[in-house]
Coordinates of C-alpha atoms and ligand atoms in Angstrom, one line a residue:
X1442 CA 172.9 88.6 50.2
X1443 CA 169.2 88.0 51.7
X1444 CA 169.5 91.7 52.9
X1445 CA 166.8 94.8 51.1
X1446 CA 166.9 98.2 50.2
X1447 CA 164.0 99.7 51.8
X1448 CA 162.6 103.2 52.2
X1449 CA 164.0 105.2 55.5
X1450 CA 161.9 105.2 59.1
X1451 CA 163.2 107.8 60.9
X1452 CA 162.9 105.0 64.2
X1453 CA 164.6 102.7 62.6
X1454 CA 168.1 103.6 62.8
X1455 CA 169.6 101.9 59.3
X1456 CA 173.0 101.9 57.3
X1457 CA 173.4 103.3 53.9
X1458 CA 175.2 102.0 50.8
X1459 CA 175.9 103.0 47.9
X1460 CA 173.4 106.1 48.5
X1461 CA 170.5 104.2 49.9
X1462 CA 169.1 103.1 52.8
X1463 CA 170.4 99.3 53.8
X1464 CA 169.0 97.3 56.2
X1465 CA 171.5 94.6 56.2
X1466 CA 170.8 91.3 57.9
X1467 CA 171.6 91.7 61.4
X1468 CA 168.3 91.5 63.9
X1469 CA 170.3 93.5 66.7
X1470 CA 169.9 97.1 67.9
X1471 CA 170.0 99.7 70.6
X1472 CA 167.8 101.9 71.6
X1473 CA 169.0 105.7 70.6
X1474 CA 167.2 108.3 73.6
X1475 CA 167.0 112.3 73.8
X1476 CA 168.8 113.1 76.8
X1477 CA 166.8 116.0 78.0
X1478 CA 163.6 113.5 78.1
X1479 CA 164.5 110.0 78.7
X1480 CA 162.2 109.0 75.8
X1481 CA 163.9 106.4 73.5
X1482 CA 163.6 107.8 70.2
X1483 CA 164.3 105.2 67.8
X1484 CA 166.7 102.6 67.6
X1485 CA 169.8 101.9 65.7
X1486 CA 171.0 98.7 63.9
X1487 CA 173.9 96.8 65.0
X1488 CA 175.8 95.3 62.1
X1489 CA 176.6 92.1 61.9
X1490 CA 179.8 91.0 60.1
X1491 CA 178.3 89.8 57.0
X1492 CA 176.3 93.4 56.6
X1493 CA 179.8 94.8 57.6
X1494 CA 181.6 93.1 54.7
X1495 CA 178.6 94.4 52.2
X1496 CA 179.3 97.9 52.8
X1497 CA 182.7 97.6 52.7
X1498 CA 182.8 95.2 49.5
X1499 CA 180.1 98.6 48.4
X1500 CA 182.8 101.2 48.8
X1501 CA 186.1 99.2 47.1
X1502 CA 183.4 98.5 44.3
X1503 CA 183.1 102.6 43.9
X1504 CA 186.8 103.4 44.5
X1505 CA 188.4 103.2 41.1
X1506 CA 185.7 105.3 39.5
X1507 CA 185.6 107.9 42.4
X1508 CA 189.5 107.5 42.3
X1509 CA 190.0 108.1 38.4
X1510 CA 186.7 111.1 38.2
X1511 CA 188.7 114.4 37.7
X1512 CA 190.1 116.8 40.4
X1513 CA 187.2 119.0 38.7
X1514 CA 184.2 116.9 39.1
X1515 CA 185.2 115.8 42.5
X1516 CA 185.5 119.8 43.4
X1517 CA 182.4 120.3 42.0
X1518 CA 180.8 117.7 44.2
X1519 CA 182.4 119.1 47.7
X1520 CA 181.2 122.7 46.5
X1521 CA 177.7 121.5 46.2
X1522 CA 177.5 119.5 49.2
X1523 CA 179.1 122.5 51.1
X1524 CA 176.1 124.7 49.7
X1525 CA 173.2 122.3 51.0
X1526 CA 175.0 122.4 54.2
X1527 CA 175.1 125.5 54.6
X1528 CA 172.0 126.1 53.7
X1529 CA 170.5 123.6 56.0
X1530 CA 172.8 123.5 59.0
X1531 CA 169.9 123.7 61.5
X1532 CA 168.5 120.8 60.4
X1533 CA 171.4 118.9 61.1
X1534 CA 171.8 120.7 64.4
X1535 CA 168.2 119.9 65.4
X1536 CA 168.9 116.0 65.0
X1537 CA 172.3 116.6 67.1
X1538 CA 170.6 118.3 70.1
X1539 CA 168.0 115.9 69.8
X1540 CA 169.8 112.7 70.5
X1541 CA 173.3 114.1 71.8
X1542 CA 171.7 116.6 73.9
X1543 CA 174.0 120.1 73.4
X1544 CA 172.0 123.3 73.0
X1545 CA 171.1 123.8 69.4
X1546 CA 173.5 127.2 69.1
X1547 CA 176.1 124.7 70.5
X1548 CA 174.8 122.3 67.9
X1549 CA 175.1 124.9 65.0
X1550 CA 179.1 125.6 66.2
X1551 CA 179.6 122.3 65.6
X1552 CA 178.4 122.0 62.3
X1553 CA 179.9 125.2 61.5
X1554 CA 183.1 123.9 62.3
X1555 CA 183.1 120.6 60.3
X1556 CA 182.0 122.7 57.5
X1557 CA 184.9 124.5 57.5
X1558 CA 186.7 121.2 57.0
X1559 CA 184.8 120.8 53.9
X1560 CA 185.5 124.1 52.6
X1561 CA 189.5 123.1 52.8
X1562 CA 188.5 120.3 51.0
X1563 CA 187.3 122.3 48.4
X1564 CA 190.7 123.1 47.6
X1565 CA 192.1 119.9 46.8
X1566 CA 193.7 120.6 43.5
X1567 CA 195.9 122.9 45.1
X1568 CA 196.7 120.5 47.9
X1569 CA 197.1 117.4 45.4
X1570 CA 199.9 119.2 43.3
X1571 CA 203.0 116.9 43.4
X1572 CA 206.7 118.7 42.2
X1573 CA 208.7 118.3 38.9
X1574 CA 211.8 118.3 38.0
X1575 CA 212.9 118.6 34.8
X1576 CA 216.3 117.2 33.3
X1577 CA 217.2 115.1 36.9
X1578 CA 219.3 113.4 34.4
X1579 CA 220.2 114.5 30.5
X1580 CA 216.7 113.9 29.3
X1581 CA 215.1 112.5 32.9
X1582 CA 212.3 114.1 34.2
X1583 CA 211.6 113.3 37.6
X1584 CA 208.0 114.0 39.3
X1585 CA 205.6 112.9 42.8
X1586 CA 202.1 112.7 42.9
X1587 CA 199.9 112.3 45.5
X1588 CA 197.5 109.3 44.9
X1589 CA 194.6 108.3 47.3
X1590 CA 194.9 104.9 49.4
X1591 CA 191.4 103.2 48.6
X1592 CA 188.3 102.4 50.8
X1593 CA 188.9 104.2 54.6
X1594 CA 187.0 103.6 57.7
X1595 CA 186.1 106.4 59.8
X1596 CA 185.1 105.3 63.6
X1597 CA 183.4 108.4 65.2
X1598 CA 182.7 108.8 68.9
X1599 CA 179.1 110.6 70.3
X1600 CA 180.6 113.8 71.9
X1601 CA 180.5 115.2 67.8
X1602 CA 178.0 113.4 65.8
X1603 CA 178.6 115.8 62.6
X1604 CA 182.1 117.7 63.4
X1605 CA 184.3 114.8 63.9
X1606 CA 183.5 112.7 60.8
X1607 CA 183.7 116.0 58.8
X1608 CA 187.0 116.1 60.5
X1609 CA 188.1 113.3 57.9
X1610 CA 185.6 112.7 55.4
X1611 CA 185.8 115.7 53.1
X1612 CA 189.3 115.2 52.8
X1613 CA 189.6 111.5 52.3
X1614 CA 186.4 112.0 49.5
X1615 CA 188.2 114.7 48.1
X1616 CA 191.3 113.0 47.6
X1617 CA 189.7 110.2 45.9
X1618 CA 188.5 107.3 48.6
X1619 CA 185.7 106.2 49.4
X1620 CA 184.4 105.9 53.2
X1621 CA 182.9 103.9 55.6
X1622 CA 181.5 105.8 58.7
X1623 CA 180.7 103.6 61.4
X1624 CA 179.0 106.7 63.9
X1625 CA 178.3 106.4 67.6
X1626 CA 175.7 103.8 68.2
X1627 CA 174.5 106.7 71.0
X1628 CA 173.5 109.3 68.1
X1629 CA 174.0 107.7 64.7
X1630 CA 171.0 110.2 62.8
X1631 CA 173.5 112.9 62.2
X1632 CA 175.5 110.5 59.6
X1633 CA 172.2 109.4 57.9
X1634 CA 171.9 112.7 57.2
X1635 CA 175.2 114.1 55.8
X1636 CA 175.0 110.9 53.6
X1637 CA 171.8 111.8 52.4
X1638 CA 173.3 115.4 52.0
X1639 CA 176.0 113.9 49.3
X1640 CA 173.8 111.9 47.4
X1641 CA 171.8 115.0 46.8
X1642 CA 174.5 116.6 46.4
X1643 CA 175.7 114.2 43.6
X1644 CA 178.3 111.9 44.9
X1645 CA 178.5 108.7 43.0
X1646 CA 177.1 105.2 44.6
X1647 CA 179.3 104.0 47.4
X1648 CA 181.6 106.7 48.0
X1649 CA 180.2 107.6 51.3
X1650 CA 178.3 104.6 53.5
X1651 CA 177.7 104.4 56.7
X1652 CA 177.7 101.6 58.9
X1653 CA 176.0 101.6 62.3
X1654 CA 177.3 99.1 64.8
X1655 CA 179.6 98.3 67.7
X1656 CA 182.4 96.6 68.5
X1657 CA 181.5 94.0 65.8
X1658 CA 181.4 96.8 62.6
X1659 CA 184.4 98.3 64.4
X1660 CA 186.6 94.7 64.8
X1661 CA 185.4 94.4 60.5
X1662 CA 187.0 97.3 59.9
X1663 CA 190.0 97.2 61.8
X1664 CA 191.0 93.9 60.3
X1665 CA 189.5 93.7 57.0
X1666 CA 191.9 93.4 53.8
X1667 CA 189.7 96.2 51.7
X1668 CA 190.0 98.7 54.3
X1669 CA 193.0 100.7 53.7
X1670 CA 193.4 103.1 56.7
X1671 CA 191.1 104.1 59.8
X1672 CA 190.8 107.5 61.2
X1673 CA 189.4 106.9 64.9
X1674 CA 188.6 109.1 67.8
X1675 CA 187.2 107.9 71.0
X1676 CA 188.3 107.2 74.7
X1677 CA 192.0 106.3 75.4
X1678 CA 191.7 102.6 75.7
X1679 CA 189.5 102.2 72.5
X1680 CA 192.0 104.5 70.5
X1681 CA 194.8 101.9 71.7
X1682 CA 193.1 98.6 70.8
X1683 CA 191.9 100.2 67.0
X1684 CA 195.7 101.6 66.6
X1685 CA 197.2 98.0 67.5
X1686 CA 194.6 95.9 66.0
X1687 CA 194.1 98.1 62.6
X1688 CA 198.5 98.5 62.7
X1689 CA 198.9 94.7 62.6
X1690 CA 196.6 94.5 60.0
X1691 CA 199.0 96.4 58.4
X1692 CA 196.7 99.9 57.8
X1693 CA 197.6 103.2 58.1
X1694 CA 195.8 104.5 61.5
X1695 CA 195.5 107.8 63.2
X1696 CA 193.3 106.9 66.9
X1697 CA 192.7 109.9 68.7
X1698 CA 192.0 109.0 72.2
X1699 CA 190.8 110.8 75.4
X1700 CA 191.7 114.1 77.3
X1701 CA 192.5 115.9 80.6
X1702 CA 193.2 119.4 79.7
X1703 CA 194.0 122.2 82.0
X1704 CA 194.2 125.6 81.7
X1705 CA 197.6 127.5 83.8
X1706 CA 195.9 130.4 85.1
X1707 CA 199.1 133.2 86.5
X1708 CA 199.0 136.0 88.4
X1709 CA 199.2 138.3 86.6
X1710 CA 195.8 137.3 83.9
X1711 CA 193.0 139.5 83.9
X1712 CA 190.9 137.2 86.6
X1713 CA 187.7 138.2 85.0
X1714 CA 188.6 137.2 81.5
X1715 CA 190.0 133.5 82.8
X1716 CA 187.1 133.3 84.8
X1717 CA 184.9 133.8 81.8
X1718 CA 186.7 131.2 79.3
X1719 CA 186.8 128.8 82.8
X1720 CA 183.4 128.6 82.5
X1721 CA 182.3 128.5 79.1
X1722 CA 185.5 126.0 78.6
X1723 CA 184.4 123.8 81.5
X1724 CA 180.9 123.5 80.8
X1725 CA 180.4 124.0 77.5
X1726 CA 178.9 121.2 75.6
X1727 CA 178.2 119.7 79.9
X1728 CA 182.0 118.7 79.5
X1729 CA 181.5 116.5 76.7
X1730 CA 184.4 118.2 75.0
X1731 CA 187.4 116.6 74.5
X1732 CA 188.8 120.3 74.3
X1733 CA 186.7 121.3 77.4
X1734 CA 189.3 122.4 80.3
X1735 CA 188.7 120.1 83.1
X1736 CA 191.4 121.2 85.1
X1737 CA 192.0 124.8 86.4
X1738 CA 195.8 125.4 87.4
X1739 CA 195.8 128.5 89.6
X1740 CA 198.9 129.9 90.1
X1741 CA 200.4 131.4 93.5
X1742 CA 198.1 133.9 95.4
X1743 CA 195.2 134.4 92.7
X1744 CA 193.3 130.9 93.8
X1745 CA 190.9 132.0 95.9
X1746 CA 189.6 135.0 93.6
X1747 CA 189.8 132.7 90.8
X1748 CA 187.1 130.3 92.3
X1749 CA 184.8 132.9 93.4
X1750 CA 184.9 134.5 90.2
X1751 CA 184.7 131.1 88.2
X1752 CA 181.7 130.2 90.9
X1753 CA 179.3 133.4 91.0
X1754 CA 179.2 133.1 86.7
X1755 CA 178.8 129.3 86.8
X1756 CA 175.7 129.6 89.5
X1757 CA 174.2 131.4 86.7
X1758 CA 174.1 129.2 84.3
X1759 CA 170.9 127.6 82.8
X1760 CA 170.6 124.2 83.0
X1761 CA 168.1 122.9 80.2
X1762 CA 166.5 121.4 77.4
X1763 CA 168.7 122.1 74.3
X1764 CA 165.9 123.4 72.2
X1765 CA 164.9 126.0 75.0
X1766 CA 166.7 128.6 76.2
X1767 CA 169.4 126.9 78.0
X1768 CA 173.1 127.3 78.2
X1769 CA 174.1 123.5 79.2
X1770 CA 171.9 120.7 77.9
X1771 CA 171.7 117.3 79.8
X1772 CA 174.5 114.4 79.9
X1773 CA 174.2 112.0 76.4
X1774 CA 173.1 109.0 78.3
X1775 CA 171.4 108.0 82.1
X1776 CA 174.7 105.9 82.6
X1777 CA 177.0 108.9 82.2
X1778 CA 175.1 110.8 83.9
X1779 CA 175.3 108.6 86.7
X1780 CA 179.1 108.0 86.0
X1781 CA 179.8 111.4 86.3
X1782 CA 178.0 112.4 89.1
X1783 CA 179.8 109.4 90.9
X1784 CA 183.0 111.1 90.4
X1785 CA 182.1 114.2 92.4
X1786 CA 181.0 111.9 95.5
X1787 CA 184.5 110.4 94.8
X1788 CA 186.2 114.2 95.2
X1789 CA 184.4 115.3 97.9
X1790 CA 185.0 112.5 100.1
X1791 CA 188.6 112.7 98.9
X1792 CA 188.9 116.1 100.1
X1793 CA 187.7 118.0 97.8
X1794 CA 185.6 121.0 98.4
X1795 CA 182.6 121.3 96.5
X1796 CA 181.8 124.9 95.9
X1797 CA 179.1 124.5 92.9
X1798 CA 177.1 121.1 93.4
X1799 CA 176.1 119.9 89.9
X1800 CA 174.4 116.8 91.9
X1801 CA 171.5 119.1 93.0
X1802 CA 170.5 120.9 89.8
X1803 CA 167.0 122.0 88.7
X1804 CA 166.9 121.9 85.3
X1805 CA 164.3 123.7 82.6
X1806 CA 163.5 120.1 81.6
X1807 CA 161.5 117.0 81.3
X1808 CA 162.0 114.9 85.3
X1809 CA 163.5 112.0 83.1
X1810 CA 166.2 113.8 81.2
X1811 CA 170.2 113.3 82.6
X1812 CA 170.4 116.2 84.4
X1813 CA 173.7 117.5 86.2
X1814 CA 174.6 121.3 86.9
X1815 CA 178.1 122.8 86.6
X1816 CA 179.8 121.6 89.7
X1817 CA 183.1 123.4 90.9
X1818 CA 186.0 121.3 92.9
X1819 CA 188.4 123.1 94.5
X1820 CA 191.9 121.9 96.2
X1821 CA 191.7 119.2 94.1
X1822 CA 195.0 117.2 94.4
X1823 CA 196.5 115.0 91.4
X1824 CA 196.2 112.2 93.3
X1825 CA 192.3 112.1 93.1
X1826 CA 190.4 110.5 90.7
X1827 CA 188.5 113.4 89.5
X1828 CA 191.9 114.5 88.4
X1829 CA 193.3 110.8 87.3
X1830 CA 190.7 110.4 85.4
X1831 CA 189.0 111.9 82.0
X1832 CA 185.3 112.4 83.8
X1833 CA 183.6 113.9 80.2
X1834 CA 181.4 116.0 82.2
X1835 CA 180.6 119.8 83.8
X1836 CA 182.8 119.0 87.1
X1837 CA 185.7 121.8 86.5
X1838 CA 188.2 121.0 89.3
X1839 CA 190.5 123.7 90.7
X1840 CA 194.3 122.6 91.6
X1841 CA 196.5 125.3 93.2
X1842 CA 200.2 125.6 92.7
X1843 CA 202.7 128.2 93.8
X1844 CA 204.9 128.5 90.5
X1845 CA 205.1 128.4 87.0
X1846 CA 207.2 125.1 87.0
X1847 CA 205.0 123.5 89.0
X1848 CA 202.3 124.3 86.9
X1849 CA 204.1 122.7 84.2
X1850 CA 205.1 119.9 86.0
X1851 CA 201.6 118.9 86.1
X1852 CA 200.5 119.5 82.8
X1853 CA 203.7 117.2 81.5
X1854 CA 203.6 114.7 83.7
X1855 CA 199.6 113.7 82.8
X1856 CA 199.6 110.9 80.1
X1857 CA 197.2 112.8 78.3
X1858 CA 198.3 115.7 75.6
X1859 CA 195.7 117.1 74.0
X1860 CA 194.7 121.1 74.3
X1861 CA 195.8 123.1 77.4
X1862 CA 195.7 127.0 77.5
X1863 CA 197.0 129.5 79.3
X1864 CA 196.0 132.9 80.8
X1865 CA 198.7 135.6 81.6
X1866 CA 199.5 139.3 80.2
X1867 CA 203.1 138.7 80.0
X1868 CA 204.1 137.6 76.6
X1869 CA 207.3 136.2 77.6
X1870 CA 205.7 133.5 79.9
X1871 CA 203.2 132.6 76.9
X1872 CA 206.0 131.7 74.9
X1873 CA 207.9 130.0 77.1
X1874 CA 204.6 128.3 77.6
X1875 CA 203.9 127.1 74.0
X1876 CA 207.5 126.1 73.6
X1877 CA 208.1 124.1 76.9
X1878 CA 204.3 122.2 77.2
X1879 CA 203.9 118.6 75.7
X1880 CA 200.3 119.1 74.9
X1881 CA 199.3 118.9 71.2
X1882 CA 197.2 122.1 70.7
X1883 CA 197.7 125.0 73.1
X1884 CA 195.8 128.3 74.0
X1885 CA 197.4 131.9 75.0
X1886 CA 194.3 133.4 76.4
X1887 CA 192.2 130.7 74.7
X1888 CA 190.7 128.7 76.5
X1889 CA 189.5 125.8 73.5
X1890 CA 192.1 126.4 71.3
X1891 CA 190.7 123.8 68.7
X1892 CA 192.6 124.2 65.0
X1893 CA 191.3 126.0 62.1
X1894 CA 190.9 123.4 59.1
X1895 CA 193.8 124.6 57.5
X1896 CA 195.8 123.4 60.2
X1897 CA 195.6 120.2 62.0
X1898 CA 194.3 119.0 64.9
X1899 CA 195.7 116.4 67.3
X1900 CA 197.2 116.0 70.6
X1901 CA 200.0 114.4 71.6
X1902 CA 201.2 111.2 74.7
X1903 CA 197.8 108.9 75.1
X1904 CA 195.5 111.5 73.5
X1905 CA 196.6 110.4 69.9
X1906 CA 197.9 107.3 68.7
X1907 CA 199.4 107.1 65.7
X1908 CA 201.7 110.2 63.6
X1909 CA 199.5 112.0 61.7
X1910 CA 196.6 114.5 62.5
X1911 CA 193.3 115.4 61.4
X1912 CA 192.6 117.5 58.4
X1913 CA 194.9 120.1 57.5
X1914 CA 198.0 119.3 55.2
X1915 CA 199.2 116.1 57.4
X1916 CA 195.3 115.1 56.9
X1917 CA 195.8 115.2 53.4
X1918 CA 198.9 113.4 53.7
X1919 CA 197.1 110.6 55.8
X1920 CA 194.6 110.1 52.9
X1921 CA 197.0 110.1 49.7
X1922 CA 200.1 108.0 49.4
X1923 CA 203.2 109.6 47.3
X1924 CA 204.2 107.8 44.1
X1925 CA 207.6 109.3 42.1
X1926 CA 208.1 109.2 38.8
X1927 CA 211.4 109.1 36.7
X1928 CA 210.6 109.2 33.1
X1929 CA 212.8 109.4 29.7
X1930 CA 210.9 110.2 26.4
X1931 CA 213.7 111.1 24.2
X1932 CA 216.6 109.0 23.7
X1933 CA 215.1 106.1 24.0
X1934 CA 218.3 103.7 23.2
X1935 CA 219.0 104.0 27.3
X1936 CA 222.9 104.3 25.9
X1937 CA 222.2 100.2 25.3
X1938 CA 223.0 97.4 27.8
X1939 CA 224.6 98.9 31.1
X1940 CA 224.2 96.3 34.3
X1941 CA 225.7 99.3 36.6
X1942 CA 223.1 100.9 39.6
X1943 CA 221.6 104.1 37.8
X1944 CA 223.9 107.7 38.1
X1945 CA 222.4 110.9 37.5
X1946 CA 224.5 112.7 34.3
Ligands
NAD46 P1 184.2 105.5 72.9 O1 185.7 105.2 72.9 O2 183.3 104.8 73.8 O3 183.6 105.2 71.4 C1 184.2 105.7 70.2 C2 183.8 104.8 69.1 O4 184.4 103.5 69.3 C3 182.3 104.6 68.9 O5 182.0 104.6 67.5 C4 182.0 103.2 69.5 O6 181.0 102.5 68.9 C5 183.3 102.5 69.3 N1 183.6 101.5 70.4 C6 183.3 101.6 71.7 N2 183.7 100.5 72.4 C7 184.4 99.8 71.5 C8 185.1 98.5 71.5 N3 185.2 97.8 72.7 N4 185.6 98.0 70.4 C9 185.5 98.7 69.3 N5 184.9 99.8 69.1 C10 184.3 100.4 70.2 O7 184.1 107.1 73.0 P2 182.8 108.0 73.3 O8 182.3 107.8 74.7 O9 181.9 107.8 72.1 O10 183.4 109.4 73.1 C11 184.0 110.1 74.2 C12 185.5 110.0 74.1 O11 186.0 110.4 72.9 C13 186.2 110.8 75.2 O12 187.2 110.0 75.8 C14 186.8 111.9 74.5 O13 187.9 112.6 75.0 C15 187.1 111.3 73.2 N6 187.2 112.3 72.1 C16 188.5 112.6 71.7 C17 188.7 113.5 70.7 C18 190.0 113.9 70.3 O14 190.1 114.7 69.4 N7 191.1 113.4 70.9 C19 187.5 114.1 70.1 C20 186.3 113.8 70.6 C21 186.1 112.8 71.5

């Protein structure tokens, strides 16, 4: 191993093992940029597979200790790392509006929410407790426990530098792995961070490492023999290649892939209030949500109130720098940007009406940044691509149905499953709603409708590959792996030599 162990430049863009920086041996990078300037920032290195393996080899070296340290000591840890977090959020959110580009209150939600994750963690005695029985048998006890699976990989996408790793991590570390995090290559500082956060906050030597890379950390991961499951989210086609290519390596994998949600807006909804959560659900975050409602299902007579309402509020939002005062900060990259802005030439000469035209935005913002307003599409038809495909920007389009059914024709038919709301006063139609949708996580009058950490999150069809969601009870599931017991202290003759199968007496 030729590669050092040298102090951090915040430019250089490093990995970290065993609670220090790691350079590894790889020559290759990217350039990491702030989207509201243009200015490349730093840049991030690319892991070969040789500094790949290293981390990894790092993390099944501090498994068995991290694995056998008491449910106290462990608890002890999560408590303290939630403390500096807490107390030091907006440093975290600063680094996340810096190279992501969300508004730093946006940034601070974020963080706020994957903290949350860590204070479930915090409870993992209580979510480790196996059952016992005693006397399955004359003098048989029999018992479960919950026992964790090893060293995991974690593959994170850009849209939540800090939320969606804590999605996983807290509760694989508190159930006794260790982790690789292998971060977006677009803003990998957030994980540098959070690892620095546990070593202060005394995690042992390689029980949280992070590997920056691309495809080649990712294809390591996927397929090598010490990694013992993979928690992914990303875009649809990604998700599918890590769940088939980690499966066959015979991990345990839960690939959480891309989105179209739409909201169902009925007749009879208080207009101003789904106007309202249309807005803050469409452009939130510019899009970059894969919560964000993308698709606004009016229903029967209501469209064309609907769009003025959703319109007049989305003309007044502020387009900006994310450390100003802005609501919507620029797109992550110059590419997507571009992408994006693509799709609403694609809508509008597809028939689309373009009632809010993102395309022409002036933004509170450096000339280079990847700017694009909130643009509004309405009579969109399912046949266009800016409803075929997940866009991942602030382009809310506008499709207009005459029933319920139909309404929930659409939503069932797309391949995608992962949140939908809808807006109505009429209980009855809610719950008919939630029971009849095949969408993962749904909203009744809310529009991002995104799980507490106590319960899971996930969608369902090509949004989630794989049977198990994040955090929650099935995430502690996905990190342990149930052992039974069947033990006999007294009697200890066994009643002598018996070939017959076992029978409870
Ligand atoms: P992405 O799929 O491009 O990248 C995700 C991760 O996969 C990154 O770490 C990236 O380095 C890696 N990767 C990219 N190409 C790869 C390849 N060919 N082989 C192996 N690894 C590869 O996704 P993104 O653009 O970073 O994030 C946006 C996407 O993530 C959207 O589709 C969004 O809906 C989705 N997302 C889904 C959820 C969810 O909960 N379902 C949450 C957040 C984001």
């Amino acid at each position: 191993m030729t590669a050092t162990i040298q102090p951090p430049d915040s430019t250089d863009i490093h990995h970290w093992m065993n609670n220090r920086v790691f350079l590894g041996t790889s020559k290759d990078s990217v350039a990491v940029t702030n989207p509201a300037t243009g200015a490349a920032t730093g840049a991030v290195r690319l892991a070969s597979g040789t500094d790949a393996r290293a981390v990894i080899d790092a993390a099944a070296s501090a498994f068995p200790a991290w694995r056998d340290t008491s449910l106290t000591k462990r608890t002890q840890v999560l408590f303290a790392f939630r403390e500096l977090l807490n107390a030091r959020k907006e440093e975290l959110a600063a680094i996340i509006t810096a190279e992501h580009g969300k508004v730093l209150s946006d940034a601070l939600g974020e963080v706020t929410r994957g903290q949350e994750v860590v204070e479930f963690a915090c409870g993992i005695p209580h979510l480790l407790k196996g059952g016992f029985t005693e006397n399955a048998s004359t003098n048989v006890d029999a018992y479960s426990i919950r026992q964790p699976l090893g060293p995991v990989g974690i593959i994170s996408p850009f849209n939540f530098p800090a939320m969606v790793p804590m999605w996983f991590f807290p509760v694989a570390i508190a159930a006794g792995n260790t982790v690789v995090l292998k971060p977006s290559e677009k803003d990998p500082s957030a994980s540098l961070w959070m690892a620095r956060l546990w070593a202060e906050a005394g995690l042992p030597e390689g029980v949280f490492n992070v590997l920056q890379g691309d495809k080649t950390a990712v294809d390591e991961l996927l397929t090598n023999p010490k990694i013992k499951a993979i928690s992914f989210v990303g875009s649809t086609p990604i998700a599918q290649y890590v769940y088939a290519t980690a499966t066959a390596a015979g991990k345990r994998v839960q690939a959480l892939g891309g989105a179209k949600n739409h909201a169902v807006i009925l007749p009879d909804a208080d207009l101003d209030v789904a106007a309202d959560a249309m807005v803050n659900a469409g452009f939130g975050s510019a899009g970059e949500r894969c919560m964000a409602i993308s698709a606004a299902v009016a229903v029967g007579p209501i469209a064309d109130d609907l769009v003025d309402r959703i319109a007049e509020r989305a003309a007044t939002i502020k387009t900006g720098d994310g450390t100003k005062d802005s609501d919507m900060g620029p797109l992550v990259t110059e590419a997507h940007r571009d992408k994006v802005a693509s799709y609403i030439d694609a809508g509008e000469s597809d028939g689309a009406k373009v009632v809010l035209d993102g395309r022409q935005v002036s933004a509170d913002g450096a000339a280079d940044g990847f700017w694009l307003g909130p643009t509004l599409l309405d009579n969109v038809t399912p046949s266009m691509s800016v409803y075929t495909d997940e866009i991942f920007g602030p382009v809310l389009s506008v499709l207009r149905v005459a029933t319920y059914d139909e309404a929930l024709e659409l939503i069932n038919s797309n391949p995608y499953g992962n949140g939908t709301a809808i807006f109505t006063n009429d209980g009855g139609a809610a719950r008919r709603f939630q029971n009849e949708v095949e969408v993962g996580m749904v909203g009744i009058n809310v529009p991002i409708p995104v799980p507490m950490a106590y319960y899971s999150f996930g969608g369902w069809k090509a949004s989630l590959f794989g049977d198990t969601h994040a955090h929650g009870t099935e995430g502690v599931n996905f990190f342990t792996r149930a052992k039974a017991i069947t033990s006999r202290w007294l009697d200890p003759s066994h009643g002598g030599i018996n070939l017959g199968f076992p029978e409870n007496k």
